Coordinates of C-alpha atoms (C1' of nucleotides) in Angstrom, one line a residue:
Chain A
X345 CA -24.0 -15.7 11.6
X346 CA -24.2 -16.5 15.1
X347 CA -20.9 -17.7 17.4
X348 CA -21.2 -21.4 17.3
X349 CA -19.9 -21.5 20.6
X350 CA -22.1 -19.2 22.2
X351 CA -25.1 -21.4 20.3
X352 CA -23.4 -24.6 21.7
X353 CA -23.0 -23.3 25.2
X354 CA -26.7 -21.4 25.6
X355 CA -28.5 -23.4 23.0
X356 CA -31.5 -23.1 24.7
X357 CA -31.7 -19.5 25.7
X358 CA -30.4 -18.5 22.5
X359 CA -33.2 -20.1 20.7
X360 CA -35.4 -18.5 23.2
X361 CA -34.4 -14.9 22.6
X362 CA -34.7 -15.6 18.5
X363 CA -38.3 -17.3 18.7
X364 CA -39.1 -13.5 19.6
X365 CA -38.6 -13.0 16.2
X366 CA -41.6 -15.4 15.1
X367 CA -39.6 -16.5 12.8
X368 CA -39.5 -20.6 11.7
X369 CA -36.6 -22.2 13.6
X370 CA -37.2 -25.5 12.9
X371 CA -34.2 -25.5 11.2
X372 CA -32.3 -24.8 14.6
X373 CA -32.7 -28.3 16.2
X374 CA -30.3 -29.7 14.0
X375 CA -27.5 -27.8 15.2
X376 CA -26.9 -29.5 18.1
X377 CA -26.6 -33.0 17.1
X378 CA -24.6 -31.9 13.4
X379 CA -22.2 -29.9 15.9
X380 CA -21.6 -32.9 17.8
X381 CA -21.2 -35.4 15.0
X382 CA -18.9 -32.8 13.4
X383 CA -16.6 -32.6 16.5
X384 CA -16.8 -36.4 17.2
X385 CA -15.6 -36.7 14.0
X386 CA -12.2 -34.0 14.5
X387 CA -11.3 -36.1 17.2
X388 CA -10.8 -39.4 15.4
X389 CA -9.3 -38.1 12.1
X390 CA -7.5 -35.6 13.7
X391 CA -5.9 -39.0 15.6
X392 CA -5.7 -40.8 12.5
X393 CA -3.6 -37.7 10.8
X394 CA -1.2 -37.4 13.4
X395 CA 0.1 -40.9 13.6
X396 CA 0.2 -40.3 9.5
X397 CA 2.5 -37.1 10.1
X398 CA 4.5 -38.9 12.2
X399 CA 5.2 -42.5 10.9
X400 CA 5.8 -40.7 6.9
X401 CA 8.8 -39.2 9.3
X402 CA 9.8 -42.7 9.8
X403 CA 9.6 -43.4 7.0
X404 CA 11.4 -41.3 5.2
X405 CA 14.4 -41.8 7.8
X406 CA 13.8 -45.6 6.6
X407 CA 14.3 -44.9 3.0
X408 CA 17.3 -42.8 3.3
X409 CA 19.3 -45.3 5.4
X410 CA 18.5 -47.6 2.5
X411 CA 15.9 -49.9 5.0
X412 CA 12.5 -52.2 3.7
X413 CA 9.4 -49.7 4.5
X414 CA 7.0 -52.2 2.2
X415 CA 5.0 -52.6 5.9
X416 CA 4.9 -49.7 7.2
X417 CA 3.3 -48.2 3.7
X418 CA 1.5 -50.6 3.5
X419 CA 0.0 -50.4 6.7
X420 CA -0.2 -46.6 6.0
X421 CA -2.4 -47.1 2.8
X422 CA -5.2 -48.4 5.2
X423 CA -5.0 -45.8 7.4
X424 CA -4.9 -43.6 4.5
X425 CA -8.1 -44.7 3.2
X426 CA -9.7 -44.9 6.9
X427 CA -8.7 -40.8 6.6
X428 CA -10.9 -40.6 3.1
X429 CA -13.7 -41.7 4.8
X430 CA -13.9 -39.6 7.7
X431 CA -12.5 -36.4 5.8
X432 CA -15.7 -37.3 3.3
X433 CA -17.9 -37.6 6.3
X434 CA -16.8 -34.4 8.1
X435 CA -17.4 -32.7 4.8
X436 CA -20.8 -33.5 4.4
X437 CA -21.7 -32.8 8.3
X438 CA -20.4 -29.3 7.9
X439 CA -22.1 -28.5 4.9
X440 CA -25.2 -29.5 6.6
X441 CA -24.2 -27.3 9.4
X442 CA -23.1 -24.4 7.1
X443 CA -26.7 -24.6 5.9
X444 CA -28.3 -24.4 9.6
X445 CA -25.9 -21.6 10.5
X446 CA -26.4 -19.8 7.7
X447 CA -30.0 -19.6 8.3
X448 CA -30.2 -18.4 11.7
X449 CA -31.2 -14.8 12.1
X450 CA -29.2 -12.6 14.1
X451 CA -30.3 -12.1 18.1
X452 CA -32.2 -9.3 19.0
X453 CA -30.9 -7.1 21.5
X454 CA -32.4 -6.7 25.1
X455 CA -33.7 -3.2 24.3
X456 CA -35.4 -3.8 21.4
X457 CA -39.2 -4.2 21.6
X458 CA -40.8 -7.7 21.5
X459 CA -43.4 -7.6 19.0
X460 CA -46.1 -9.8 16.4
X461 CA -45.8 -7.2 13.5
X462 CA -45.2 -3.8 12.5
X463 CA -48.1 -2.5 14.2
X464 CA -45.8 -3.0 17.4
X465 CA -42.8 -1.2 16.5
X466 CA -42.5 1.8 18.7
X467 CA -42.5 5.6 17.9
X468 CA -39.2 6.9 19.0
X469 CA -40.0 10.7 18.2
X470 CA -41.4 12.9 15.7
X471 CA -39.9 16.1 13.8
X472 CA -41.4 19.0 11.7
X473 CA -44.9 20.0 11.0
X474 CA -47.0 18.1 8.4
X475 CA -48.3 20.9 5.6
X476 CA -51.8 21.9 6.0
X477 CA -53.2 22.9 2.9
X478 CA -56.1 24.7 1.2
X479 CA -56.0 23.0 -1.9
X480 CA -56.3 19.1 -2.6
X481 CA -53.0 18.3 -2.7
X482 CA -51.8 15.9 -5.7
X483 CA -49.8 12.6 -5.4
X484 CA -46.0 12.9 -6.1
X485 CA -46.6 10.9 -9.2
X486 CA -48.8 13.5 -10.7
X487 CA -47.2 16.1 -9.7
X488 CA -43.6 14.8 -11.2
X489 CA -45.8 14.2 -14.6
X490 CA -47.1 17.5 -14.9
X491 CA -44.1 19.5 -14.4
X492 CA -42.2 17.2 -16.9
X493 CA -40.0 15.8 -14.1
X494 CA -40.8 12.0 -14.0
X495 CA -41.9 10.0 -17.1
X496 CA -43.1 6.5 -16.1
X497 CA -44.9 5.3 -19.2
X498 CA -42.2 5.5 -21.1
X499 CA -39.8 3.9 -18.5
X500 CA -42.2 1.2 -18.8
X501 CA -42.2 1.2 -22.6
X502 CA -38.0 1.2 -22.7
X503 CA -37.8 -1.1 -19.9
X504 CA -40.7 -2.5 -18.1
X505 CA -42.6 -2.0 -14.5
X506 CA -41.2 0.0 -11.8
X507 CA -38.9 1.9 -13.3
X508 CA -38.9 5.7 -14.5
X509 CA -37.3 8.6 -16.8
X510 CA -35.9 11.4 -14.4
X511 CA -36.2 14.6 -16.9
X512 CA -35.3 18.1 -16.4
X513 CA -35.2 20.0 -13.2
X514 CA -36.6 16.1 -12.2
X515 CA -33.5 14.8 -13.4
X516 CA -31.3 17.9 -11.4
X517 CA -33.2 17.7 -8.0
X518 CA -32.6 14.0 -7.6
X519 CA -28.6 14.9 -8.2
X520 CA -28.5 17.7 -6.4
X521 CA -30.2 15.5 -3.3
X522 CA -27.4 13.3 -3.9
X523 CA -24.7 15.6 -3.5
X524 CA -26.2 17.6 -0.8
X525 CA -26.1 14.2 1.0
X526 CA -22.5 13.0 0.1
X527 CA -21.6 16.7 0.9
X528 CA -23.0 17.1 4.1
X529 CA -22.0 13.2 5.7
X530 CA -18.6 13.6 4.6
X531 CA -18.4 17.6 5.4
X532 CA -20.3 17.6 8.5
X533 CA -20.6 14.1 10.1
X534 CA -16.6 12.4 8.9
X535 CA -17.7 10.4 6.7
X536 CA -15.2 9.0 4.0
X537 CA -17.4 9.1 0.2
X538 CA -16.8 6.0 -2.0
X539 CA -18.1 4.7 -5.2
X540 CA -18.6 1.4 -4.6
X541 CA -18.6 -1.1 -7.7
X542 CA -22.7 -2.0 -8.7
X543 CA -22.1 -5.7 -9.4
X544 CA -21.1 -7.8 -6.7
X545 CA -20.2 -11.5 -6.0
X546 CA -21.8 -14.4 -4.1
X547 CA -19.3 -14.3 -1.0
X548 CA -20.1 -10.9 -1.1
X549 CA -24.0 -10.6 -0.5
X550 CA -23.4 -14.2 2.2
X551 CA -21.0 -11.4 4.1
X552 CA -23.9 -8.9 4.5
X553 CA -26.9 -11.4 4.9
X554 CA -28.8 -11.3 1.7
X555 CA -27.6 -14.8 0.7
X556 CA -28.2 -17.7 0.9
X557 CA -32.2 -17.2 1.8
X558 CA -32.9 -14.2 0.7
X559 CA -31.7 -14.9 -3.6
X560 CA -34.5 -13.9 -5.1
X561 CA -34.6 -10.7 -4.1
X562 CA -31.8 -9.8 -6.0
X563 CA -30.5 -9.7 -9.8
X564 CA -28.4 -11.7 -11.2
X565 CA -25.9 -11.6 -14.1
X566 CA -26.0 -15.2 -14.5
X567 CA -22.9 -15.7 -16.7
X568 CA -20.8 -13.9 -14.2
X569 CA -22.7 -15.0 -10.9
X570 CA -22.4 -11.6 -10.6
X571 CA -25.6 -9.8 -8.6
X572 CA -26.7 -6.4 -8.7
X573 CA -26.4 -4.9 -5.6
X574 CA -29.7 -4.3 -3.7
X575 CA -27.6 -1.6 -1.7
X576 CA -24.3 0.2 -1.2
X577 CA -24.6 -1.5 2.2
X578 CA -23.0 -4.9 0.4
X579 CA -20.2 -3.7 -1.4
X580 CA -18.8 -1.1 1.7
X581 CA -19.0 -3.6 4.3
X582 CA -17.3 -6.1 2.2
X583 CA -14.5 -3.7 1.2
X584 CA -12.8 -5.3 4.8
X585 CA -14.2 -8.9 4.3
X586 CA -11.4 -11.2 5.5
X587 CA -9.3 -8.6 7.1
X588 CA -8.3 -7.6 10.3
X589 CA -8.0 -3.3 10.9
X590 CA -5.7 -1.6 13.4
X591 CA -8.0 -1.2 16.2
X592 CA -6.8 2.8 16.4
X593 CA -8.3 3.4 13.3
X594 CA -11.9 2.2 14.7
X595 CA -14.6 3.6 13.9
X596 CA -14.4 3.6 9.8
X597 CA -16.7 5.4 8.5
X598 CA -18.1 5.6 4.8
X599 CA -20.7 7.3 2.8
X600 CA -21.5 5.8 0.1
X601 CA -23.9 6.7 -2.9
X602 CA -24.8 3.9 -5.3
X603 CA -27.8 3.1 -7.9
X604 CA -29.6 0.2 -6.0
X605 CA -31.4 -3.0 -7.7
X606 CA -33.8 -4.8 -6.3
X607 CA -36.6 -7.5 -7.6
X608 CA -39.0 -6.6 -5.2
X609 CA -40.3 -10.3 -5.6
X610 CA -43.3 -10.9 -3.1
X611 CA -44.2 -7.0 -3.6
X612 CA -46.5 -7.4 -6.8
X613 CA -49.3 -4.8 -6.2
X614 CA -47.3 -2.7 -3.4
X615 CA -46.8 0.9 -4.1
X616 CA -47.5 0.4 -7.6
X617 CA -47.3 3.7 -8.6
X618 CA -44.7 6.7 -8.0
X619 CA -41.5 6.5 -6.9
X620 CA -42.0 4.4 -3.5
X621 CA -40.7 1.2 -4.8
X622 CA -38.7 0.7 -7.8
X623 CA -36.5 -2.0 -9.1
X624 CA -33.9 0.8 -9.4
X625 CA -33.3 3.7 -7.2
X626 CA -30.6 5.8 -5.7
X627 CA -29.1 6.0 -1.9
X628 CA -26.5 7.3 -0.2
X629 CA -25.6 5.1 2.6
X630 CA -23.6 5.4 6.0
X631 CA -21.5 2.8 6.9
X632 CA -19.8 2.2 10.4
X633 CA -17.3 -0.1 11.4
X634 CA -17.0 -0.4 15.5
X635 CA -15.7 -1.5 18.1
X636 CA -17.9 -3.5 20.4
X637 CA -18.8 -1.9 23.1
X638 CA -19.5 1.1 20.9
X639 CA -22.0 -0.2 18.8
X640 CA -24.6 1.3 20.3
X641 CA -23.6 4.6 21.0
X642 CA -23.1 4.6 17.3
X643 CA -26.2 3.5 16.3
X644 CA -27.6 6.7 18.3
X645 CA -25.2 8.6 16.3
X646 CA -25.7 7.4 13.3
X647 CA -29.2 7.6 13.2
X648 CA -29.0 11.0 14.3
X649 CA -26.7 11.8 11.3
X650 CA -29.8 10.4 8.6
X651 CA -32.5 12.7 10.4
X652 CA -29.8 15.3 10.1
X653 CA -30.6 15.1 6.3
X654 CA -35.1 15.8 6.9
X655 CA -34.3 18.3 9.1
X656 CA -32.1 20.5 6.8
X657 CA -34.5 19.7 3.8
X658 CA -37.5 20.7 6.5
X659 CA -39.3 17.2 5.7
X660 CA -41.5 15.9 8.7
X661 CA -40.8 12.4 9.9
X662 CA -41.1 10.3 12.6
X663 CA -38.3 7.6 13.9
X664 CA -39.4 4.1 15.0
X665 CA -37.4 1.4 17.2
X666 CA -38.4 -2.1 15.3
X667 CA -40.0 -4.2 17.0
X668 CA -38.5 -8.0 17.1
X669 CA -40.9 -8.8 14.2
X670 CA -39.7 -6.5 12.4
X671 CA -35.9 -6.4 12.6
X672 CA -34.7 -8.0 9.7
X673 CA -32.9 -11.1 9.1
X674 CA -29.6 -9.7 10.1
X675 CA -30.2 -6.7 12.7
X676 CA -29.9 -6.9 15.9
X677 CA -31.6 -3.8 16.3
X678 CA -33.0 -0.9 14.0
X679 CA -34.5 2.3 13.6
X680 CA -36.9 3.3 10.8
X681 CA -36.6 6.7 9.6
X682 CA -40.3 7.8 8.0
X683 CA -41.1 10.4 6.6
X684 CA -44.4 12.1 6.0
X685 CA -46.5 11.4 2.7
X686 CA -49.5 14.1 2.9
X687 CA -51.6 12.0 0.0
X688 CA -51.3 8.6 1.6
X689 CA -51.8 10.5 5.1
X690 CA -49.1 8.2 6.3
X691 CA -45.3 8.3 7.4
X692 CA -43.1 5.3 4.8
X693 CA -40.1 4.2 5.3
X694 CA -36.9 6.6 4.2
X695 CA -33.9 5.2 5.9
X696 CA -33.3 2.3 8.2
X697 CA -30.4 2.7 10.3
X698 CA -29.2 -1.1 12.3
X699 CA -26.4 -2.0 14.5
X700 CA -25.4 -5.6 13.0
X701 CA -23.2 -6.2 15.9
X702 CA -20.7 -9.1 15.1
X703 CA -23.2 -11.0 12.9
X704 CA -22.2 -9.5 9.7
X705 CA -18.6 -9.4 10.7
X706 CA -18.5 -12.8 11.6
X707 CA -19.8 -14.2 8.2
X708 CA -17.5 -11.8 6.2
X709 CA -14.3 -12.4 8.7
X710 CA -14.2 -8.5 9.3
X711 CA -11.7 -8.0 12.9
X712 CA -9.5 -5.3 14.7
X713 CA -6.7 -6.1 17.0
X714 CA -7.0 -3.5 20.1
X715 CA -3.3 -2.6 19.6
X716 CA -0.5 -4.7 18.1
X717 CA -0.2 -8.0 19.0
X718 CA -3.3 -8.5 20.7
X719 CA -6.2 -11.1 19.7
X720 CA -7.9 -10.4 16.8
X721 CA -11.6 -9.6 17.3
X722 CA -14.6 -9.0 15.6
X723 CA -15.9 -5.6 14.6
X724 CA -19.6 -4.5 15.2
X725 CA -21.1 -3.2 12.0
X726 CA -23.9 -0.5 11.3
X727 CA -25.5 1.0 8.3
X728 CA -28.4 3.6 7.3
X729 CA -29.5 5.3 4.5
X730 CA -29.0 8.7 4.8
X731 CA -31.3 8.7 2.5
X732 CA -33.4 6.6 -0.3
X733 CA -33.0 9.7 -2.9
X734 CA -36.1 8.3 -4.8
X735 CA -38.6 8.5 -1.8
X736 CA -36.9 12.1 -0.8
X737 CA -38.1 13.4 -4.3
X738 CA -41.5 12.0 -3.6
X739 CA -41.5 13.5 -0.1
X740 CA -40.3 17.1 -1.2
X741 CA -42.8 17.3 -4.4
X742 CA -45.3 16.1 -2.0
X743 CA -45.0 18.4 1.3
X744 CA -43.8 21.1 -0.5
X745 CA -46.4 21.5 -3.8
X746 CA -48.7 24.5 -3.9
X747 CA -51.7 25.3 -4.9
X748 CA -50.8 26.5 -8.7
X749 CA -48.8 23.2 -9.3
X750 CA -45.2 24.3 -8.4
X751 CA -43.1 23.2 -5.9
X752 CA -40.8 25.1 -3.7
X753 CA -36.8 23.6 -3.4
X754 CA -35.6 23.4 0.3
X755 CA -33.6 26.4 0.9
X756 CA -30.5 23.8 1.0
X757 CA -30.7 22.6 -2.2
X758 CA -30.6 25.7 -3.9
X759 CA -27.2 26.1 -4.3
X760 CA -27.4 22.6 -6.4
X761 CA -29.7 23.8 -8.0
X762 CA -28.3 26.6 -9.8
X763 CA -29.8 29.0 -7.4
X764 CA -33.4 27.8 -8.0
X765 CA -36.2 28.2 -6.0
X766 CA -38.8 26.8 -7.5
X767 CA -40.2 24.3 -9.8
X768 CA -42.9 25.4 -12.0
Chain B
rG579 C1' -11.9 -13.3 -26.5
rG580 C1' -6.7 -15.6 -27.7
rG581 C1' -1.3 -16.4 -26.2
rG582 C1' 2.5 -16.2 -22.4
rA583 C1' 4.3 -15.4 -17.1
rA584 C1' 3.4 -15.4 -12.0
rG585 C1' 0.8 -16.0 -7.0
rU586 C1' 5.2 -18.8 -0.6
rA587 C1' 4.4 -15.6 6.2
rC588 C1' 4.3 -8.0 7.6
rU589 C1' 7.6 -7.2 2.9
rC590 C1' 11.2 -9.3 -0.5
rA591 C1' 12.6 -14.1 -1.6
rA592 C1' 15.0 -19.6 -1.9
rG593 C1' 12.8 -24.0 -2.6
rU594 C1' 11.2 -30.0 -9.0
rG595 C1' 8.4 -35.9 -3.8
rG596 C1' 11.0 -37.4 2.4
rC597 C1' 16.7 -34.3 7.9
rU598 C1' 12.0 -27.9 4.6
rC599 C1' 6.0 -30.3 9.7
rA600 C1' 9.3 -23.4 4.6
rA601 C1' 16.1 -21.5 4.0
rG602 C1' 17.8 -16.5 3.8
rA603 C1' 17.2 -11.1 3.9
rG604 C1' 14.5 -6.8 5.3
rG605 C1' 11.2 -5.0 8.7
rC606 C1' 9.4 -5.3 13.6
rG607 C1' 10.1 -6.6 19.1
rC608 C1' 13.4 -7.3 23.3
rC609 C1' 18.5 -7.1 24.9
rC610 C1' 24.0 -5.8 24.6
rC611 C1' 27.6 -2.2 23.2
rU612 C1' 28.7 2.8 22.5
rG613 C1' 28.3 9.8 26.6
rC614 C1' 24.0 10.9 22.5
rU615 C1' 23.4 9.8 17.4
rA616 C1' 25.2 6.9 13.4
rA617 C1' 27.3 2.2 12.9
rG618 C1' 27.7 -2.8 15.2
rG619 C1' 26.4 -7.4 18.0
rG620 C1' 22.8 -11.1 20.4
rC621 C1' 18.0 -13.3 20.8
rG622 C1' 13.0 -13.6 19.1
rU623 C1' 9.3 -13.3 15.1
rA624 C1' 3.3 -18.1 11.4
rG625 C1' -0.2 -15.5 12.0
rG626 C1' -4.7 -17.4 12.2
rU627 C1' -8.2 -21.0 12.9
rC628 C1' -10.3 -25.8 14.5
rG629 C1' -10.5 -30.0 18.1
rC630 C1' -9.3 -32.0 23.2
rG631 C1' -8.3 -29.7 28.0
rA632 C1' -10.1 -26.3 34.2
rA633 C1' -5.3 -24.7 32.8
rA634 C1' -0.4 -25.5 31.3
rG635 C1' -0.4 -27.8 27.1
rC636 C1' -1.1 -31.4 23.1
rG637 C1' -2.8 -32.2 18.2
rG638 C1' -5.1 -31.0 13.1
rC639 C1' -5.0 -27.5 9.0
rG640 C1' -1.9 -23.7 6.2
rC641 C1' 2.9 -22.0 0.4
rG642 C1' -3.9 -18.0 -4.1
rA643 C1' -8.7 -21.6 -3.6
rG644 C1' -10.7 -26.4 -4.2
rG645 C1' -10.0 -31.4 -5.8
rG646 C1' -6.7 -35.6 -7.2
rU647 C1' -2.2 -38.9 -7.2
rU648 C1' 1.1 -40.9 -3.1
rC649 C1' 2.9 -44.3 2.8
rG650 C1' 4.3 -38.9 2.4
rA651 C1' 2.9 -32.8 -1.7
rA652 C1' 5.0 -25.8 -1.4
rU653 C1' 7.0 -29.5 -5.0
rC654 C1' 3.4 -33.9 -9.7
rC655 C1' -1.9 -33.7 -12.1
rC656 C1' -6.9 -31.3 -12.8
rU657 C1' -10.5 -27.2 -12.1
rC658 C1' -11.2 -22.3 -10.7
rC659 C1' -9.6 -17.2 -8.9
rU660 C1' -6.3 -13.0 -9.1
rU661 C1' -2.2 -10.1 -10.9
rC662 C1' 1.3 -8.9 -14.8
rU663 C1' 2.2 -8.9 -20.1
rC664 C1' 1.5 -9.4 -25.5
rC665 C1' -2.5 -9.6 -29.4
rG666 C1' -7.7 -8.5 -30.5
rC667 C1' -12.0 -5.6 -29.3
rC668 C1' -13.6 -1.3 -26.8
rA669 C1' -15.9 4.0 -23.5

RNA sequence: GGGGAAGUACUCAAGUGGCUCAAGAGGCGCCCCUGCUAAGGGCGUAGGUCGCGAAAGCGGCGCGAGGGUUCGAAUCCCUCCUUCUCCGCCA
């Protein structure tokens, strides 16, 4: 959510930066004419509620020294129902402005790259050497299958599409990823692990972004109005929703590992096979809460802490700065970590890492004071994954198969492995 | 799932329709007193948000949330949420 009076003041050159996006803002002209009616409004009820606050005085001093009010009340009851009115009014004009503002992306920052589509996000850097090998190398999916490690047909037969068994040493490496993750981000980098709860509430995904437009993306428990959460991202950030932290205790930091649900409506056909894109996957996710005029230092930093996890497991990948197209509903800007797939001779997507800046903060009512006393403000907020444990599996059975069907285990993950070195 | 009880400011807490547009206490802040400490005394303490305003300031809202009744609601009514508790079920 955008500040309404930064949108009131620069209306224009707000709306300037976001058509960068490419995004529909037709919505956008309404804003100024519903914020107008909605303050015109204010000012005449606001009236109207005063001179009730004060004559009820009068009255009641009437009453106790025993004097006729019958005018007065009645007098009152008219502006009474002249209050109903306008209150109903006011209502309706800032639901219809809820629903503008509600809608509005965030604003791209200066540095980020204006762009159509994906093909213009920019290549930040690269790390690592991609395999060469003197064998046809196989797809993760077959690989997983013939070692015993990942069972999709019967995933499909217990639950349906896009989802899979983990078995075995399959079943091991995926947990021991997640640990070696949780491990190193809270060991290493000061992060604080949680165990966030899976199911969330409405107010919940509105504080991160995913509702109101994005609903069908996620599922829902219908008697509850509980949703699944597409990412640890929602809970984590909300933990703070609605309160206001001691600014010495800025930047919070957690790492967070969850199961992650998504209905990947609109990506029928997409990555149809493997472990790419599931309805259900695993991530351990970072989770920053800033000061302002840190929020982009931190971004650098915490970026740096998700590559942190390829390098150690010796994946290549490459890091991309998103292009405007390509940011997101609620980013302001982002990094793509990807990391290399040898079969599809392509880098995908492993971790996205985005500084929200106040636009998250500002929907869930997230602030610091800068020391006691002071005015609260809001807090900038980041996340990444550090990592999609899902797509590392695919990416380590993939760069690291050889030519007799095994696969070696990173060095790192040994130890979580119960001293394992290969998979065979 | 069923029955009870409760949600008031940083904390505790009084308050059953109008001098409560929230008493009191603790805590916190400032000050006084005391050589220091302990003890004592005085003053302050609703934060936040919205609107108008260049500002000072003025006004609206606020007792878990949202509605309703009323000239007037912390107080009465309805719906919902949360916590505690008893019963049932349960890893």
């Amino acid at each position: 959510m955008l500040d309404i009076k930064l949108l009131r003041a620069n209306f224009d050159e707000v709306k300037e930066r976001l058509a960068k996006r490419g995004e529909d803002l037709s919505e956008l002209d309404k804003f100024v004419g519903l914020d107008e009616k909605r303050r015109e409004l204010i000012a005449k009820v606001e009236v109207l509620k005063a001179e009730r606050n004060e004559v009820s005085q009068k009255v009641a001093e009437m009453k106790r020294n025993k004097e006729n009010a019958d005018d007065t009340i009645a007098r009152m009851r008219e502006v009474g129902d002249e209050i109903k009115t306008l209150d109903e009014q006011l209502h309706q004009v800032e639901e219809d402005l809820n629903y503008v503002i509600m809608r509005i992306p965030n604003i791209p920052h200066e540095s980020v790259p204006v762009g159509d589509s994906e093909d213009d996000n920019v290549e930040v850097r690269t790390w690592g050497e991609k395999p060469e090998f003197a064998f046809e190398p196989k797809p993760h999916w077959e690989i997983g299958t013939d070692l015993n490690l990942l069972d999709f047909e019967r995933a499909a037969k217990v639950t349906g599409s896009r989802f899979v068994f983990y078995r075995g040493l399959g079943a091991r490496l995926e947990r021991a990823l997640i640990s070696f993750m949780l491990d190193l981000h809270s060991e290493e980098h000061g992060y604080e692990e949680m165990l966030p709860p899976y199911l969330v509430n409405r107010t919940s995904l509105t504080g991160t972004g995913q509702l109101p437009k994005f609903e069908e993306d996620a599922f829902l428990v219908e008697e509850e109005d509980y949703f699944l959460i597409p990412t640890s991202e929602v809970p984590v950030t909300n933990y703070y929703r609605d309160e206001i932290l001691d600014g010495a205790q800025l930047p919070v930091a957690f790492t967070a590992y969850s199961t992650n649900f998504r209905s990947e409506a609109g990506s029928a056909g997409r990555d149809t096979r493997g472990l790419i894109r599931q309805h259900q996957f695993n991530k351990v996710e970072l989770v920053r809460f800033v000061k302002p005029e840190e929020s982009y230092d931190e971004l650098e930093k915490l970026t740096g802490h998700a590559e942190k996890v390829l390098r150690l497991l010796g994946l290549p990948y490459r890091v991309l700065k998103m292009c405007t197209a390509d940011l997101g509903f609620t980013a302001a800007k982002k990094y793509d970590l990807e990391v290399w797939i040898p079969t599809q001779d392509t880098y995908r997507e492993i971790s996205s890492c985005s500084n929200f800046e106040d636009f998250q903060a500002r929907r869930a009512g997230i602030r610091f004071r800068r020391e006691q006393g002071a005015k609260p403000e809001f807090v900038h907020t980041l996340n990444g994954s550090g990592l999609a444990v899902g797509r590392t599996v695919a990416a380590i059975l993939e760069n690291f198969q050889q030519e007799d069907g095994s696969v070696v285990i990173p060095e790192v993950l040994r130890p979580y492995m119960g001293g394992k070195e290969i998979i065979r």
